XYZ file of N, CA and C in Angstrom:
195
model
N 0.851 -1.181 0.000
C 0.000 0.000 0.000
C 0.892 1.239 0.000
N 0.557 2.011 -0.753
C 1.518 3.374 -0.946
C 0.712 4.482 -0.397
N 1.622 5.606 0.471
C 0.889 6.311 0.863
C 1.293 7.308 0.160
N -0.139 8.781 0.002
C 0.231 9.657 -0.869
C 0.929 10.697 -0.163
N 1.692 11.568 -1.105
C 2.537 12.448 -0.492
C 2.493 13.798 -1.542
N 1.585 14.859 -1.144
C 1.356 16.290 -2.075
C 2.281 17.118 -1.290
N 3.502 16.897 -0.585
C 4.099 17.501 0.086
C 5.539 18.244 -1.306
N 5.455 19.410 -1.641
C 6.518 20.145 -2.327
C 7.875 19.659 -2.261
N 8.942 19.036 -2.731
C 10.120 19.354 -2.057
C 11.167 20.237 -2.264
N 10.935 20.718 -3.670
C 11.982 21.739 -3.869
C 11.401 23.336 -3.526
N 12.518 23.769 -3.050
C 12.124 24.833 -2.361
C 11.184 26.197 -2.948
N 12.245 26.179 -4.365
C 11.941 26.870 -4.968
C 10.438 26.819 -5.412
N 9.990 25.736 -5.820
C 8.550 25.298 -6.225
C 7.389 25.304 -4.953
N 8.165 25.281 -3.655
C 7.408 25.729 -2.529
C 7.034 27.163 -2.503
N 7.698 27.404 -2.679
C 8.490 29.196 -2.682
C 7.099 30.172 -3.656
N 7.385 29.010 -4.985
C 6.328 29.541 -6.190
C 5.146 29.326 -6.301
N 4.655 28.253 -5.457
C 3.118 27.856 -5.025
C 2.482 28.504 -4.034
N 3.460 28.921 -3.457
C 3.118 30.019 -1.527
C 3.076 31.217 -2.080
N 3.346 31.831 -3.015
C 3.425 32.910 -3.841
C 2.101 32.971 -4.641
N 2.008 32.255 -5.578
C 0.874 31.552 -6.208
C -0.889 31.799 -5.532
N -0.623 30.788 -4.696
C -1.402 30.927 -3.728
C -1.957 32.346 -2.984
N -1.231 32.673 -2.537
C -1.462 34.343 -1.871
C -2.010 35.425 -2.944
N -1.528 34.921 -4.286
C -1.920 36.053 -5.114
C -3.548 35.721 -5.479
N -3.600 34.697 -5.747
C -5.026 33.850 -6.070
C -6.227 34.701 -4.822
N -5.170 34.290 -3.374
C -6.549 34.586 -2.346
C -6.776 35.972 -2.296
N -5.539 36.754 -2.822
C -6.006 38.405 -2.632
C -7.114 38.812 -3.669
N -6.407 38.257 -4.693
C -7.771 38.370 -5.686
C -9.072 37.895 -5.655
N -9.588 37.113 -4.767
C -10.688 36.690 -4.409
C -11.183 37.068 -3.055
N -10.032 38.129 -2.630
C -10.685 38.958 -1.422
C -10.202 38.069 0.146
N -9.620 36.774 -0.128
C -9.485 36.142 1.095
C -8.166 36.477 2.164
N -7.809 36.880 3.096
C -7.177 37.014 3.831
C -6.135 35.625 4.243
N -5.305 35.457 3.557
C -4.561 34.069 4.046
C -3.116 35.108 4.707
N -2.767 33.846 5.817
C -1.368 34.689 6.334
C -0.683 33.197 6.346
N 0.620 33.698 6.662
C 1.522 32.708 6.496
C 1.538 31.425 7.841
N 1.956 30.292 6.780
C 1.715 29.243 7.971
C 0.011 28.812 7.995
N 0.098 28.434 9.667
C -1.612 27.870 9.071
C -2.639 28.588 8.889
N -3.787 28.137 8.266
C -4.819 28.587 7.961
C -6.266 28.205 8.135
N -5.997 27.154 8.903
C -7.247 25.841 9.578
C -8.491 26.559 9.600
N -8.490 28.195 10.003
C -9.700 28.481 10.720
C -9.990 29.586 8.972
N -9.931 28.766 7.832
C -10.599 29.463 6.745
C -11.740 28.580 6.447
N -12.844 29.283 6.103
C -14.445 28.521 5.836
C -14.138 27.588 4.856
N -14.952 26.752 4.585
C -15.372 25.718 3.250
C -14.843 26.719 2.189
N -15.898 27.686 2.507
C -15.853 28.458 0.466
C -14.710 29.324 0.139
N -14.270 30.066 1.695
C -13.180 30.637 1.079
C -12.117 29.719 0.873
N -11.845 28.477 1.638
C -10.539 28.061 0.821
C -10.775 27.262 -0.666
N -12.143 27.472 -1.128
C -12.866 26.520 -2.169
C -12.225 27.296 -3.543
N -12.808 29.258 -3.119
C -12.398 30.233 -3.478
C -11.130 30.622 -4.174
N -10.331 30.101 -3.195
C -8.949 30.137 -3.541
C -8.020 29.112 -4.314
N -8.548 28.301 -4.228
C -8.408 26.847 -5.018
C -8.696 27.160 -6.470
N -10.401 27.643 -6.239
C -10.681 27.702 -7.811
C -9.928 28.853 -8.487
N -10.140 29.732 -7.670
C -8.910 30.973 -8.633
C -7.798 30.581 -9.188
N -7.553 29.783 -8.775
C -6.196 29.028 -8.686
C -6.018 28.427 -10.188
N -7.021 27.519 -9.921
C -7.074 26.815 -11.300
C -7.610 27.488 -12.378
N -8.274 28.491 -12.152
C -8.786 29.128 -13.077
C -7.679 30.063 -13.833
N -6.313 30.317 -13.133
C -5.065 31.009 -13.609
C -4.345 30.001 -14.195
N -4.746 29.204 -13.577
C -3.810 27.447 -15.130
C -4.252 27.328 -16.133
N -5.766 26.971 -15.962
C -6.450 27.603 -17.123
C -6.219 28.360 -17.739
N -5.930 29.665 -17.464
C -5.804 30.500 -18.829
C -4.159 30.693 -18.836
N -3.643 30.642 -17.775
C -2.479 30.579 -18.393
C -1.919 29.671 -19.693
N -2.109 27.935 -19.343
C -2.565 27.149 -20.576
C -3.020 27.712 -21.835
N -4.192 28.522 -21.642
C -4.515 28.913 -23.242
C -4.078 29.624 -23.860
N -2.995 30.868 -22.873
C -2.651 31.405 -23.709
C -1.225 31.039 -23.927
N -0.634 30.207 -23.828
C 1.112 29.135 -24.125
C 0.207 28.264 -25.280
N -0.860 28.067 -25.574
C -1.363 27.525 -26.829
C -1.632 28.392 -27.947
N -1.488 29.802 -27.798
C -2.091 30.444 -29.069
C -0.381 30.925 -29.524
């Protein structure tokens, strides 16, 4: 049985996802601070997720045109 592991290891790519991340939640108005964040609702961390992907998304489309 293998256990899963979404844990970053290079720093730099930590570095660029924690970055990432923060920019996503400002733009969706959410208040994230560094370290934990346990006490964010369902939607805002739902919020921030989807922004998230929604910047892969178009980032993607536009490395295709």
């Amino acid at each position: 049985m293998s256990k899963s592991n979404n844990q970053l290891n290079i720093p730099e790519a930590r570095d660029a996802m924690n970055k990432f991340k923060m920019e996503a939640a400002s733009e969706v108005g959410v208040n994230l601070k560094q370290g934990y964040n346990g006490d964010l609702t369902s939607r805002e961390a739902g919020s921030v997720g989807g922004q998230m992907v929604k910047k892969m998304i178009e980032a993607y489309e536009r490395g295709l045109q």
